[in-house]
Amino acid sequence: MAVAVGLSSCGVVSQLDAGRLLQGGVYAAQALTLTDAQVENYVHQYIQQLDAQSQVLPESSPYTKRLRKIIDSFDGVNELPLNFKVYKEDQVNAFACADGSVRVYSGIMDVMTDDELAGVLGHEMGHVALHHTRKQMQKQMLTSATLQGIASTSQTAAQLTDSQLGAIGEAVLNAKFSRNMETEADDYGYNFLCEAGKNPWTMVMAFEKLENLSAGSKTSSMVSNLFSSHPETAKRIEHISQRCINDGYNRPAQKK
């Protein structure tokens, strides 16, 4: 009798495991077929929530006026219109999202020159243009139980739960892109700056400043993972510097 019960239990476990494996396969297939439109919608929902929870500086703010001046020559990315806002926040951070939302913290504007900030934004928009956000979300959907619920629907307009929005925020703000993705975003940002009529050395100077800030004991806690999680920092700086030299750009004098 005990043996029969044991075998029966094993059968139930096997059926449950098979069901989980089957459901996992469905999630995986849905995650891998995730469209850019779906990602844009999901991220847009999170950005709306983040905007509501943050101190968004008005158009009359000196920070916002300064940002408008910096991005005056910026066009959309892949025909996706960009919308910029400044958060009143001491953290040294800026990010661009799949829906065209670009958010800049006042903290990074306090330590960056206009040209250096343009360099950071060029790189961040590279992640959007090259669909790195979608690829990163696909990867997380395959491993995160919270995000699996997103993969369970193919509806572009599907509304996310609070926990899913939180997971999206984690994916947006703490994204750890691969070495290849970072290099691709660097190269896109380089070309983006050139097309906007800006000196691409500004990206190098911005990266050098972020690296120095990350190493500083007083400011490291305020610096986001803009650079701390990015691999091969020195090699990336060298790569962009060499492109600038090869293309005949002169490095501008460091502004204080």
Short mmCIF file of N, CA and C in Angstrom, two decimals, residues 190 239-249:
data_model
loop_
_atom_site.label_atom_id
_atom_site.label_comp_id
_atom_site.label_asym_id
_atom_site.label_seq_id
_atom_site.Cartn_x
_atom_site.Cartn_y
_atom_site.Cartn_z
N TYR A 190 27.63 57.86 -30.88
CA TYR A 190 28.67 58.60 -31.61
C TYR A 190 28.10 59.16 -32.91
N HIS A 239 37.85 53.15 -27.33
CA HIS A 239 37.23 52.90 -28.63
C HIS A 239 36.63 54.18 -29.22
N ILE A 240 35.85 54.91 -28.41
CA ILE A 240 35.23 56.14 -28.90
C ILE A 240 36.29 57.20 -29.15
N SER A 241 37.30 57.27 -28.29
CA SER A 241 38.38 58.24 -28.49
C SER A 241 39.08 58.00 -29.83
N GLN A 242 39.32 56.73 -30.15
CA GLN A 242 40.00 56.42 -31.40
C GLN A 242 39.14 56.77 -32.60
N ARG A 243 37.83 56.59 -32.49
CA ARG A 243 36.94 56.99 -33.57
C ARG A 243 37.00 58.50 -33.79
N CYS A 244 37.03 59.24 -32.70
CA CYS A 244 37.12 60.70 -32.80
C CYS A 244 38.40 61.12 -33.51
N ILE A 245 39.50 60.48 -33.14
CA ILE A 245 40.80 60.80 -33.74
C ILE A 245 40.80 60.45 -35.22
N ASN A 246 40.29 59.25 -35.54
CA ASN A 246 40.27 58.80 -36.94
C ASN A 246 39.41 59.70 -37.82
N ASP A 247 38.34 60.26 -37.23
CA ASP A 247 37.43 61.11 -38.00
C ASP A 247 37.84 62.59 -37.96
N GLY A 248 38.96 62.87 -37.31
CA GLY A 248 39.50 64.23 -37.35
C GLY A 248 38.87 65.22 -36.40
N TYR A 249 38.18 64.73 -35.35
CA TYR A 249 37.60 65.64 -34.37
C TYR A 249 38.65 66.04 -33.34
#
